């Protein structure tokens, strides 16, 4: 029977598919680490209190990248080059979502509107990250190799999402609500399309590695398209609603967590 758990186990149990999965994840996390570090360095004077939180966000992303690298090393595997069509971060940038790398490489302070753009983009993408890590935690929390990594990353993603909610609500109260709402909706529409495209690309690569039949590939592709249609029509709301999180100041106190 084809299930999410059996699909993930098939990918994790094969060295080549696991190698690709971890390489894609590590590349995305490393990119997020660089972006957050640059944003923290360019925070405008009016938002300097945010700089340590953004820096911690970047440190967490770097840590996640190292975790995926460590998982590869544990199985004596080397990372592979990430196929361009699976590069979620860069595909979002090409859609004009978030702050461009060109802007982040410029040594001039960001504006408050740039911070709104960054936080709205993060709120949407962290929603996706939280959901994906929750799915992995559900199926692999007790896995001898993946369990600790999945639990650690999932907790961090929950903190990142809580931070985005809290800071966007603060900025909304400061008079930026209309810009926040507009940016959230723009980001959500683009993200669900990019997520669909990346999911299809990843499944094609996994199917080639694992020798999936054409019928199995068609079923998985149909599922991805169905999820996209649902998100486009109904599921998008979860990405744009703002709620004060139960955990306040989630990135306010950095903690050092060793990477195995």
Short mmCIF file of N, CA and C in Angstrom, two decimals, residues 79-260:
data_model
loop_
_atom_site.label_atom_id
_atom_site.label_comp_id
_atom_site.label_asym_id
_atom_site.label_seq_id
_atom_site.Cartn_x
_atom_site.Cartn_y
_atom_site.Cartn_z
N UNK A 79 27.67 14.58 -0.22
CA UNK A 79 26.55 15.33 -0.82
C UNK A 79 26.67 15.37 -2.33
N UNK A 80 25.53 15.55 -2.98
CA UNK A 80 25.51 15.68 -4.44
C UNK A 80 25.08 17.10 -4.80
N UNK A 81 25.34 17.46 -6.04
CA UNK A 81 24.90 18.77 -6.51
C UNK A 81 23.37 18.80 -6.55
N UNK A 82 22.81 19.89 -6.05
CA UNK A 82 21.35 20.01 -5.99
C UNK A 82 20.81 20.41 -7.36
N UNK A 83 19.92 19.63 -7.95
CA UNK A 83 19.34 20.00 -9.24
C UNK A 83 18.62 21.35 -9.14
N UNK A 84 18.80 22.19 -10.14
CA UNK A 84 18.24 23.55 -10.09
C UNK A 84 16.73 23.54 -9.89
N UNK A 85 16.05 22.56 -10.47
CA UNK A 85 14.59 22.54 -10.38
C UNK A 85 14.09 22.12 -9.00
N UNK A 86 15.01 21.70 -8.11
CA UNK A 86 14.62 21.35 -6.74
C UNK A 86 15.07 22.40 -5.73
N UNK A 87 15.64 23.49 -6.20
CA UNK A 87 16.18 24.53 -5.31
C UNK A 87 15.06 25.50 -4.93
N UNK A 88 14.35 25.15 -3.86
CA UNK A 88 13.18 25.89 -3.38
C UNK A 88 13.51 27.35 -3.12
N UNK A 89 14.62 27.61 -2.45
CA UNK A 89 14.98 28.98 -2.06
C UNK A 89 15.21 29.86 -3.28
N UNK A 90 15.99 29.36 -4.23
CA UNK A 90 16.31 30.17 -5.40
C UNK A 90 15.09 30.34 -6.32
N UNK A 91 14.25 29.34 -6.39
CA UNK A 91 13.04 29.46 -7.21
C UNK A 91 12.11 30.52 -6.64
N UNK A 92 12.03 30.61 -5.32
CA UNK A 92 11.22 31.67 -4.70
C UNK A 92 11.82 33.04 -5.02
N UNK A 93 13.13 33.14 -4.95
CA UNK A 93 13.77 34.44 -5.24
C UNK A 93 13.48 34.86 -6.68
N UNK A 94 13.53 33.91 -7.60
CA UNK A 94 13.26 34.23 -9.00
C UNK A 94 11.83 34.70 -9.21
N UNK A 95 10.93 34.31 -8.31
CA UNK A 95 9.54 34.78 -8.37
C UNK A 95 9.39 36.14 -7.70
N UNK A 96 10.48 36.70 -7.21
CA UNK A 96 10.43 38.01 -6.57
C UNK A 96 9.94 37.96 -5.14
N UNK A 97 10.04 36.79 -4.50
CA UNK A 97 9.56 36.62 -3.14
C UNK A 97 10.72 36.78 -2.16
N UNK A 98 10.51 37.58 -1.13
CA UNK A 98 11.56 37.83 -0.16
C UNK A 98 12.53 38.90 -0.66
N UNK A 99 13.64 39.02 0.03
CA UNK A 99 14.67 40.00 -0.34
C UNK A 99 15.68 39.33 -1.27
N UNK A 100 15.99 39.99 -2.37
CA UNK A 100 16.88 39.40 -3.36
C UNK A 100 18.31 39.31 -2.82
N UNK A 101 19.07 38.37 -3.36
CA UNK A 101 20.47 38.25 -2.97
C UNK A 101 21.26 39.49 -3.36
N UNK A 102 20.89 40.08 -4.48
CA UNK A 102 21.55 41.32 -4.90
C UNK A 102 21.37 42.40 -3.82
N UNK A 103 20.16 42.50 -3.27
CA UNK A 103 19.90 43.50 -2.22
C UNK A 103 20.69 43.16 -0.95
N UNK A 104 20.77 41.88 -0.63
CA UNK A 104 21.45 41.49 0.60
C UNK A 104 22.96 41.63 0.50
N UNK A 105 23.50 41.60 -0.70
CA UNK A 105 24.94 41.78 -0.87
C UNK A 105 25.34 43.26 -0.82
N UNK A 106 24.37 44.13 -0.97
CA UNK A 106 24.67 45.57 -0.94
C UNK A 106 24.87 46.01 0.51
N UNK A 107 25.91 46.77 0.74
CA UNK A 107 26.22 47.20 2.11
C UNK A 107 25.51 48.50 2.45
N UNK A 108 24.21 48.46 2.42
CA UNK A 108 23.43 49.61 2.88
C UNK A 108 22.25 49.08 3.70
N UNK A 109 21.86 49.82 4.74
CA UNK A 109 20.82 49.33 5.64
C UNK A 109 19.51 49.03 4.93
N UNK A 110 18.81 48.03 5.42
CA UNK A 110 17.47 47.73 4.94
C UNK A 110 16.51 48.79 5.45
N UNK A 111 15.31 48.79 4.90
CA UNK A 111 14.24 49.67 5.39
C UNK A 111 13.29 48.85 6.24
N UNK A 112 12.40 49.53 6.95
CA UNK A 112 11.38 48.81 7.72
C UNK A 112 10.49 48.00 6.78
N UNK A 113 10.21 48.53 5.59
CA UNK A 113 9.42 47.76 4.62
C UNK A 113 10.17 46.49 4.20
N UNK A 114 11.49 46.57 4.09
CA UNK A 114 12.28 45.36 3.80
C UNK A 114 12.11 44.33 4.91
N UNK A 115 12.08 44.80 6.16
CA UNK A 115 11.89 43.89 7.29
C UNK A 115 10.51 43.25 7.23
N UNK A 116 9.50 44.02 6.85
CA UNK A 116 8.16 43.47 6.67
C UNK A 116 8.19 42.37 5.60
N UNK A 117 8.86 42.66 4.49
CA UNK A 117 8.97 41.67 3.41
C UNK A 117 9.66 40.40 3.89
N UNK A 118 10.76 40.57 4.62
CA UNK A 118 11.51 39.42 5.15
C UNK A 118 10.65 38.59 6.09
N UNK A 119 9.97 39.24 7.03
CA UNK A 119 9.18 38.51 8.02
C UNK A 119 7.97 37.82 7.40
N UNK A 120 7.33 38.48 6.43
CA UNK A 120 6.18 37.87 5.76
C UNK A 120 6.62 36.64 4.97
N UNK A 121 7.73 36.79 4.25
CA UNK A 121 8.29 35.66 3.50
C UNK A 121 8.62 34.52 4.46
N UNK A 122 9.25 34.83 5.58
CA UNK A 122 9.63 33.81 6.56
C UNK A 122 8.40 33.17 7.19
N UNK A 123 7.37 33.98 7.46
CA UNK A 123 6.17 33.42 8.07
C UNK A 123 5.56 32.34 7.18
N UNK A 124 5.55 32.58 5.86
CA UNK A 124 4.98 31.61 4.91
C UNK A 124 5.87 30.38 4.78
N UNK A 125 7.17 30.58 4.59
CA UNK A 125 8.06 29.44 4.37
C UNK A 125 8.26 28.64 5.66
N UNK A 126 8.23 29.30 6.82
CA UNK A 126 8.35 28.56 8.08
C UNK A 126 7.10 27.74 8.36
N UNK A 127 5.95 28.20 7.90
CA UNK A 127 4.74 27.39 8.01
C UNK A 127 4.96 26.05 7.29
N UNK A 128 5.49 26.14 6.08
CA UNK A 128 5.77 24.93 5.30
C UNK A 128 6.79 24.05 6.02
N UNK A 129 7.85 24.67 6.52
CA UNK A 129 8.90 23.90 7.19
C UNK A 129 8.35 23.20 8.43
N UNK A 130 7.53 23.90 9.20
CA UNK A 130 6.94 23.29 10.40
C UNK A 130 6.10 22.08 10.05
N UNK A 131 5.30 22.21 9.02
CA UNK A 131 4.42 21.10 8.62
C UNK A 131 5.22 19.92 8.11
N UNK A 132 6.26 20.18 7.34
CA UNK A 132 7.08 19.09 6.83
C UNK A 132 7.83 18.38 7.96
N UNK A 133 8.36 19.15 8.91
CA UNK A 133 9.09 18.53 10.01
C UNK A 133 8.14 17.80 10.96
N UNK A 134 6.93 18.30 11.11
CA UNK A 134 5.94 17.59 11.93
C UNK A 134 5.62 16.25 11.30
N UNK A 135 5.51 16.22 9.98
CA UNK A 135 5.26 14.96 9.27
C UNK A 135 6.41 13.98 9.50
N UNK A 136 7.63 14.47 9.37
CA UNK A 136 8.79 13.60 9.61
C UNK A 136 8.87 13.16 11.06
N UNK A 137 8.55 14.05 11.97
CA UNK A 137 8.58 13.69 13.40
C UNK A 137 7.56 12.61 13.71
N UNK A 138 6.41 12.69 13.05
CA UNK A 138 5.37 11.69 13.26
C UNK A 138 5.83 10.29 12.86
N UNK A 139 6.62 10.23 11.79
CA UNK A 139 7.02 8.93 11.26
C UNK A 139 8.42 8.48 11.68
N UNK A 140 9.29 9.44 12.06
CA UNK A 140 10.68 9.09 12.31
C UNK A 140 11.21 9.52 13.68
N UNK A 141 10.34 9.95 14.57
CA UNK A 141 10.81 10.44 15.89
C UNK A 141 11.62 9.38 16.63
N UNK A 142 11.30 8.11 16.41
CA UNK A 142 12.00 7.03 17.12
C UNK A 142 13.03 6.33 16.24
N UNK A 143 13.29 6.86 15.06
CA UNK A 143 14.27 6.25 14.15
C UNK A 143 15.66 6.38 14.77
N UNK A 144 16.47 5.30 14.75
CA UNK A 144 17.77 5.35 15.43
C UNK A 144 18.74 6.39 14.87
N UNK A 145 18.65 6.68 13.58
CA UNK A 145 19.57 7.66 12.98
C UNK A 145 18.94 9.04 12.82
N UNK A 146 17.65 9.08 12.46
CA UNK A 146 17.00 10.35 12.13
C UNK A 146 16.25 10.99 13.30
N UNK A 147 15.87 10.19 14.28
CA UNK A 147 14.95 10.66 15.32
C UNK A 147 15.39 11.94 16.01
N UNK A 148 16.62 11.95 16.52
CA UNK A 148 17.08 13.13 17.28
C UNK A 148 17.15 14.36 16.38
N UNK A 149 17.64 14.17 15.17
CA UNK A 149 17.75 15.29 14.23
C UNK A 149 16.38 15.86 13.90
N UNK A 150 15.43 15.00 13.63
CA UNK A 150 14.08 15.44 13.27
C UNK A 150 13.44 16.20 14.42
N UNK A 151 13.58 15.69 15.63
CA UNK A 151 12.98 16.37 16.80
C UNK A 151 13.62 17.74 17.02
N UNK A 152 14.93 17.82 16.89
CA UNK A 152 15.63 19.09 17.11
C UNK A 152 15.24 20.14 16.08
N UNK A 153 15.25 19.75 14.81
CA UNK A 153 14.92 20.70 13.75
C UNK A 153 13.47 21.12 13.85
N UNK A 154 12.58 20.18 14.16
CA UNK A 154 11.16 20.50 14.27
C UNK A 154 10.91 21.54 15.37
N UNK A 155 11.58 21.39 16.49
CA UNK A 155 11.42 22.37 17.58
C UNK A 155 11.91 23.75 17.15
N UNK A 156 13.03 23.79 16.45
CA UNK A 156 13.55 25.07 15.96
C UNK A 156 12.57 25.73 15.00
N UNK A 157 12.01 24.94 14.08
CA UNK A 157 11.07 25.50 13.10
C UNK A 157 9.83 26.06 13.80
N UNK A 158 9.38 25.38 14.83
CA UNK A 158 8.24 25.90 15.60
C UNK A 158 8.58 27.26 16.21
N UNK A 159 9.81 27.38 16.72
CA UNK A 159 10.24 28.66 17.30
C UNK A 159 10.31 29.75 16.23
N UNK A 160 10.81 29.40 15.06
CA UNK A 160 10.92 30.39 13.98
C UNK A 160 9.54 30.90 13.57
N UNK A 161 8.59 29.99 13.47
CA UNK A 161 7.24 30.41 13.08
C UNK A 161 6.61 31.29 14.16
N UNK A 162 6.79 30.92 15.42
CA UNK A 162 6.25 31.73 16.52
C UNK A 162 6.84 33.14 16.48
N UNK A 163 8.13 33.23 16.25
CA UNK A 163 8.81 34.54 16.17
C UNK A 163 8.24 35.39 15.05
N UNK A 164 8.00 34.78 13.90
CA UNK A 164 7.45 35.53 12.76
C UNK A 164 6.07 36.08 13.07
N UNK A 165 5.22 35.25 13.67
CA UNK A 165 3.88 35.70 14.05
C UNK A 165 3.97 36.89 15.00
N UNK A 166 4.78 36.76 16.03
CA UNK A 166 4.85 37.81 17.05
C UNK A 166 5.37 39.12 16.49
N UNK A 167 6.42 39.06 15.68
CA UNK A 167 7.01 40.29 15.15
C UNK A 167 6.12 40.93 14.10
N UNK A 168 5.44 40.14 13.28
CA UNK A 168 4.52 40.72 12.30
C UNK A 168 3.33 41.38 13.00
N UNK A 169 2.84 40.79 14.06
CA UNK A 169 1.75 41.41 14.81
C UNK A 169 2.20 42.73 15.44
N UNK A 170 3.43 42.76 15.91
CA UNK A 170 3.97 44.02 16.47
C UNK A 170 4.03 45.09 15.39
N UNK A 171 4.52 44.73 14.21
CA UNK A 171 4.62 45.70 13.12
C UNK A 171 3.23 46.10 12.61
N UNK A 172 2.29 45.19 12.65
CA UNK A 172 0.92 45.54 12.25
C UNK A 172 0.36 46.60 13.19
N UNK A 173 0.60 46.44 14.48
CA UNK A 173 0.13 47.45 15.45
C UNK A 173 0.83 48.79 15.24
N UNK A 174 2.03 48.75 14.67
CA UNK A 174 2.80 49.98 14.43
C UNK A 174 2.39 50.67 13.13
N UNK A 175 1.40 50.14 12.44
CA UNK A 175 0.88 50.81 11.25
C UNK A 175 1.18 50.14 9.92
N UNK A 176 1.72 48.93 9.95
CA UNK A 176 2.12 48.26 8.70
C UNK A 176 1.16 47.12 8.32
N UNK A 177 -0.02 47.10 8.89
CA UNK A 177 -0.92 45.96 8.69
C UNK A 177 -1.25 45.75 7.21
N UNK A 178 -1.58 46.81 6.49
CA UNK A 178 -1.97 46.64 5.09
C UNK A 178 -0.82 46.05 4.27
N UNK A 179 0.40 46.56 4.46
CA UNK A 179 1.55 46.03 3.73
C UNK A 179 1.82 44.57 4.10
N UNK A 180 1.64 44.25 5.37
CA UNK A 180 1.86 42.87 5.82
C UNK A 180 0.86 41.94 5.17
N UNK A 181 -0.42 42.31 5.17
CA UNK A 181 -1.44 41.45 4.58
C UNK A 181 -1.17 41.23 3.09
N UNK A 182 -0.85 42.31 2.40
CA UNK A 182 -0.58 42.21 0.96
C UNK A 182 0.61 41.30 0.70
N UNK A 183 1.68 41.48 1.46
CA UNK A 183 2.89 40.71 1.23
C UNK A 183 2.68 39.24 1.59
N UNK A 184 1.94 38.97 2.65
CA UNK A 184 1.65 37.58 3.03
C UNK A 184 0.90 36.86 1.91
N UNK A 185 -0.09 37.51 1.34
CA UNK A 185 -0.87 36.87 0.27
C UNK A 185 -0.02 36.65 -0.97
N UNK A 186 0.82 37.62 -1.31
CA UNK A 186 1.71 37.46 -2.47
C UNK A 186 2.67 36.29 -2.25
N UNK A 187 3.24 36.23 -1.07
CA UNK A 187 4.19 35.16 -0.75
C UNK A 187 3.51 33.80 -0.77
N UNK A 188 2.32 33.72 -0.19
CA UNK A 188 1.63 32.43 -0.10
C UNK A 188 1.28 31.90 -1.48
N UNK A 189 0.78 32.78 -2.36
CA UNK A 189 0.43 32.33 -3.71
C UNK A 189 1.65 31.78 -4.44
N UNK A 190 2.76 32.51 -4.35
CA UNK A 190 3.98 32.06 -5.03
C UNK A 190 4.54 30.80 -4.38
N UNK A 191 4.51 30.73 -3.05
CA UNK A 191 5.11 29.59 -2.35
C UNK A 191 4.41 28.29 -2.70
N UNK A 192 3.09 28.28 -2.74
CA UNK A 192 2.41 27.01 -3.01
C UNK A 192 2.67 26.55 -4.45
N UNK A 193 2.88 27.49 -5.35
CA UNK A 193 3.22 27.10 -6.73
C UNK A 193 4.65 26.55 -6.80
N UNK A 194 5.58 27.22 -6.13
CA UNK A 194 6.96 26.74 -6.12
C UNK A 194 7.05 25.39 -5.40
N UNK A 195 6.31 25.25 -4.31
CA UNK A 195 6.32 23.98 -3.58
C UNK A 195 5.80 22.85 -4.46
N UNK A 196 4.76 23.11 -5.23
CA UNK A 196 4.25 22.10 -6.17
C UNK A 196 5.33 21.72 -7.18
N UNK A 197 5.96 22.73 -7.78
CA UNK A 197 6.96 22.47 -8.82
C UNK A 197 8.16 21.71 -8.25
N UNK A 198 8.62 22.11 -7.07
CA UNK A 198 9.75 21.43 -6.44
C UNK A 198 9.37 20.00 -6.06
N UNK A 199 8.17 19.81 -5.53
CA UNK A 199 7.72 18.47 -5.15
C UNK A 199 7.69 17.54 -6.36
N UNK A 200 7.18 18.03 -7.47
CA UNK A 200 7.14 17.23 -8.69
C UNK A 200 8.56 16.90 -9.16
N UNK A 201 9.45 17.88 -9.10
CA UNK A 201 10.83 17.65 -9.53
C UNK A 201 11.54 16.64 -8.63
N UNK A 202 11.36 16.78 -7.32
CA UNK A 202 11.98 15.84 -6.39
C UNK A 202 11.44 14.43 -6.62
N UNK A 203 10.14 14.29 -6.82
CA UNK A 203 9.56 12.97 -7.04
C UNK A 203 10.07 12.35 -8.35
N UNK A 204 10.29 13.18 -9.36
CA UNK A 204 10.85 12.64 -10.61
C UNK A 204 12.25 12.08 -10.38
N UNK A 205 13.06 12.83 -9.64
CA UNK A 205 14.42 12.36 -9.36
C UNK A 205 14.39 11.10 -8.49
N UNK A 206 13.53 11.08 -7.48
CA UNK A 206 13.44 9.91 -6.61
C UNK A 206 12.93 8.70 -7.40
N UNK A 207 11.98 8.93 -8.28
CA UNK A 207 11.44 7.83 -9.09
C UNK A 207 12.50 7.22 -9.98
N UNK A 208 13.37 8.07 -10.53
CA UNK A 208 14.45 7.56 -11.37
C UNK A 208 15.43 6.74 -10.55
N UNK A 209 15.78 7.24 -9.37
CA UNK A 209 16.74 6.54 -8.51
C UNK A 209 16.17 5.21 -8.02
N UNK A 210 14.91 5.21 -7.62
CA UNK A 210 14.29 4.04 -6.99
C UNK A 210 13.58 3.12 -7.97
N UNK A 211 13.56 3.52 -9.23
CA UNK A 211 12.94 2.66 -10.23
C UNK A 211 11.43 2.55 -10.12
N UNK A 212 10.78 3.65 -9.77
CA UNK A 212 9.32 3.60 -9.65
C UNK A 212 8.69 3.36 -11.02
N UNK A 213 7.57 2.66 -11.00
CA UNK A 213 6.82 2.44 -12.24
C UNK A 213 6.15 3.74 -12.68
N UNK A 214 5.77 3.75 -13.95
CA UNK A 214 5.08 4.93 -14.47
C UNK A 214 3.77 5.17 -13.72
N UNK A 215 3.09 4.07 -13.36
CA UNK A 215 1.82 4.19 -12.64
C UNK A 215 2.03 4.81 -11.26
N UNK A 216 3.08 4.38 -10.55
CA UNK A 216 3.36 4.93 -9.22
C UNK A 216 3.70 6.41 -9.33
N UNK A 217 4.51 6.76 -10.33
CA UNK A 217 4.84 8.16 -10.54
C UNK A 217 3.62 9.00 -10.83
N UNK A 218 2.69 8.44 -11.63
CA UNK A 218 1.47 9.17 -11.97
C UNK A 218 0.60 9.39 -10.74
N UNK A 219 0.50 8.38 -9.88
CA UNK A 219 -0.29 8.51 -8.65
C UNK A 219 0.29 9.60 -7.75
N UNK A 220 1.61 9.59 -7.59
CA UNK A 220 2.25 10.60 -6.74
C UNK A 220 2.10 12.00 -7.32
N UNK A 221 2.25 12.13 -8.63
CA UNK A 221 2.08 13.43 -9.27
C UNK A 221 0.65 13.93 -9.11
N UNK A 222 -0.31 13.03 -9.24
CA UNK A 222 -1.72 13.41 -9.07
C UNK A 222 -1.96 13.91 -7.65
N UNK A 223 -1.33 13.25 -6.68
CA UNK A 223 -1.47 13.68 -5.29
C UNK A 223 -0.89 15.07 -5.06
N UNK A 224 0.25 15.35 -5.67
CA UNK A 224 0.87 16.67 -5.54
C UNK A 224 -0.02 17.74 -6.17
N UNK A 225 -0.57 17.45 -7.35
CA UNK A 225 -1.46 18.41 -8.01
C UNK A 225 -2.74 18.63 -7.20
N UNK A 226 -3.25 17.57 -6.58
CA UNK A 226 -4.46 17.71 -5.76
C UNK A 226 -4.18 18.57 -4.53
N UNK A 227 -3.02 18.35 -3.91
CA UNK A 227 -2.65 19.17 -2.75
C UNK A 227 -2.49 20.63 -3.14
N UNK A 228 -1.92 20.86 -4.32
CA UNK A 228 -1.77 22.23 -4.81
C UNK A 228 -3.13 22.90 -5.02
N UNK A 229 -4.07 22.17 -5.63
CA UNK A 229 -5.40 22.73 -5.87
C UNK A 229 -6.09 23.08 -4.56
N UNK A 230 -5.96 22.20 -3.57
CA UNK A 230 -6.56 22.47 -2.26
C UNK A 230 -5.94 23.72 -1.63
N UNK A 231 -4.62 23.80 -1.67
CA UNK A 231 -3.95 24.95 -1.06
C UNK A 231 -4.32 26.25 -1.77
N UNK A 232 -4.42 26.19 -3.08
CA UNK A 232 -4.75 27.38 -3.85
C UNK A 232 -6.14 27.90 -3.50
N UNK A 233 -7.08 26.97 -3.30
CA UNK A 233 -8.47 27.36 -3.06
C UNK A 233 -8.80 27.58 -1.59
N UNK A 234 -8.30 26.69 -0.72
CA UNK A 234 -8.71 26.73 0.68
C UNK A 234 -7.54 26.77 1.67
N UNK A 235 -6.51 26.00 1.41
CA UNK A 235 -5.45 25.83 2.40
C UNK A 235 -4.53 27.01 2.57
N UNK A 236 -4.61 27.97 1.66
CA UNK A 236 -3.69 29.12 1.71
C UNK A 236 -3.91 29.97 2.97
N UNK A 237 -5.10 29.92 3.52
CA UNK A 237 -5.42 30.78 4.66
C UNK A 237 -4.49 30.53 5.84
N UNK A 238 -4.09 29.26 6.03
CA UNK A 238 -3.23 28.95 7.18
C UNK A 238 -1.88 29.64 7.08
N UNK A 239 -1.51 30.09 5.88
CA UNK A 239 -0.22 30.74 5.68
C UNK A 239 -0.27 32.25 5.86
N UNK A 240 -1.45 32.82 5.91
CA UNK A 240 -1.55 34.28 5.94
C UNK A 240 -2.20 34.81 7.22
N UNK A 241 -2.83 33.93 8.00
CA UNK A 241 -3.44 34.36 9.26
C UNK A 241 -2.33 34.57 10.30
N UNK A 242 -2.48 35.61 11.11
CA UNK A 242 -1.52 35.88 12.18
C UNK A 242 -2.19 35.68 13.53
N UNK A 243 -1.53 34.93 14.39
CA UNK A 243 -2.02 34.69 15.75
C UNK A 243 -0.87 34.84 16.72
N UNK A 244 -1.14 35.42 17.88
CA UNK A 244 -0.10 35.52 18.89
C UNK A 244 0.25 34.12 19.37
N UNK A 245 1.53 33.73 19.28
CA UNK A 245 1.91 32.36 19.66
C UNK A 245 1.87 32.15 21.17
N UNK A 246 1.73 30.89 21.57
CA UNK A 246 1.76 30.56 22.98
C UNK A 246 3.14 30.87 23.58
N UNK A 247 4.17 30.56 22.81
CA UNK A 247 5.52 30.86 23.28
C UNK A 247 5.94 32.22 22.78
N UNK A 248 6.14 33.16 23.68
CA UNK A 248 6.54 34.51 23.32
C UNK A 248 8.06 34.61 23.34
N UNK A 249 8.58 35.53 22.52
CA UNK A 249 10.02 35.78 22.44
C UNK A 249 10.80 34.48 22.19
N UNK A 250 10.32 33.70 21.20
CA UNK A 250 10.87 32.37 20.97
C UNK A 250 12.33 32.37 20.55
N UNK A 251 12.82 33.46 19.98
CA UNK A 251 14.23 33.53 19.59
C UNK A 251 15.01 34.52 20.45
N UNK A 252 14.48 34.80 21.61
CA UNK A 252 15.10 35.82 22.46
C UNK A 252 16.28 35.36 23.26
N UNK A 253 16.39 34.06 23.51
CA UNK A 253 17.49 33.57 24.35
C UNK A 253 18.20 32.42 23.62
N UNK A 254 19.29 32.73 22.94
CA UNK A 254 20.00 31.69 22.20
C UNK A 254 20.50 30.58 23.12
N UNK A 255 20.42 29.36 22.61
CA UNK A 255 20.96 28.22 23.34
C UNK A 255 21.86 27.43 22.41
N UNK A 256 22.96 26.95 22.96
CA UNK A 256 23.92 26.17 22.16
C UNK A 256 23.49 24.71 22.17
N UNK A 257 23.28 24.15 20.99
CA UNK A 257 22.89 22.74 20.86
C UNK A 257 23.92 22.03 20.01
N UNK A 258 24.62 21.02 20.56
CA UNK A 258 25.64 20.33 19.77
C UNK A 258 25.02 19.54 18.63
N UNK A 259 25.76 19.42 17.54
CA UNK A 259 25.33 18.62 16.40
C UNK A 259 26.10 17.32 16.42
N UNK A 260 25.37 16.22 16.40
CA UNK A 260 26.03 14.91 16.46
C UNK A 260 26.79 14.64 15.17
#
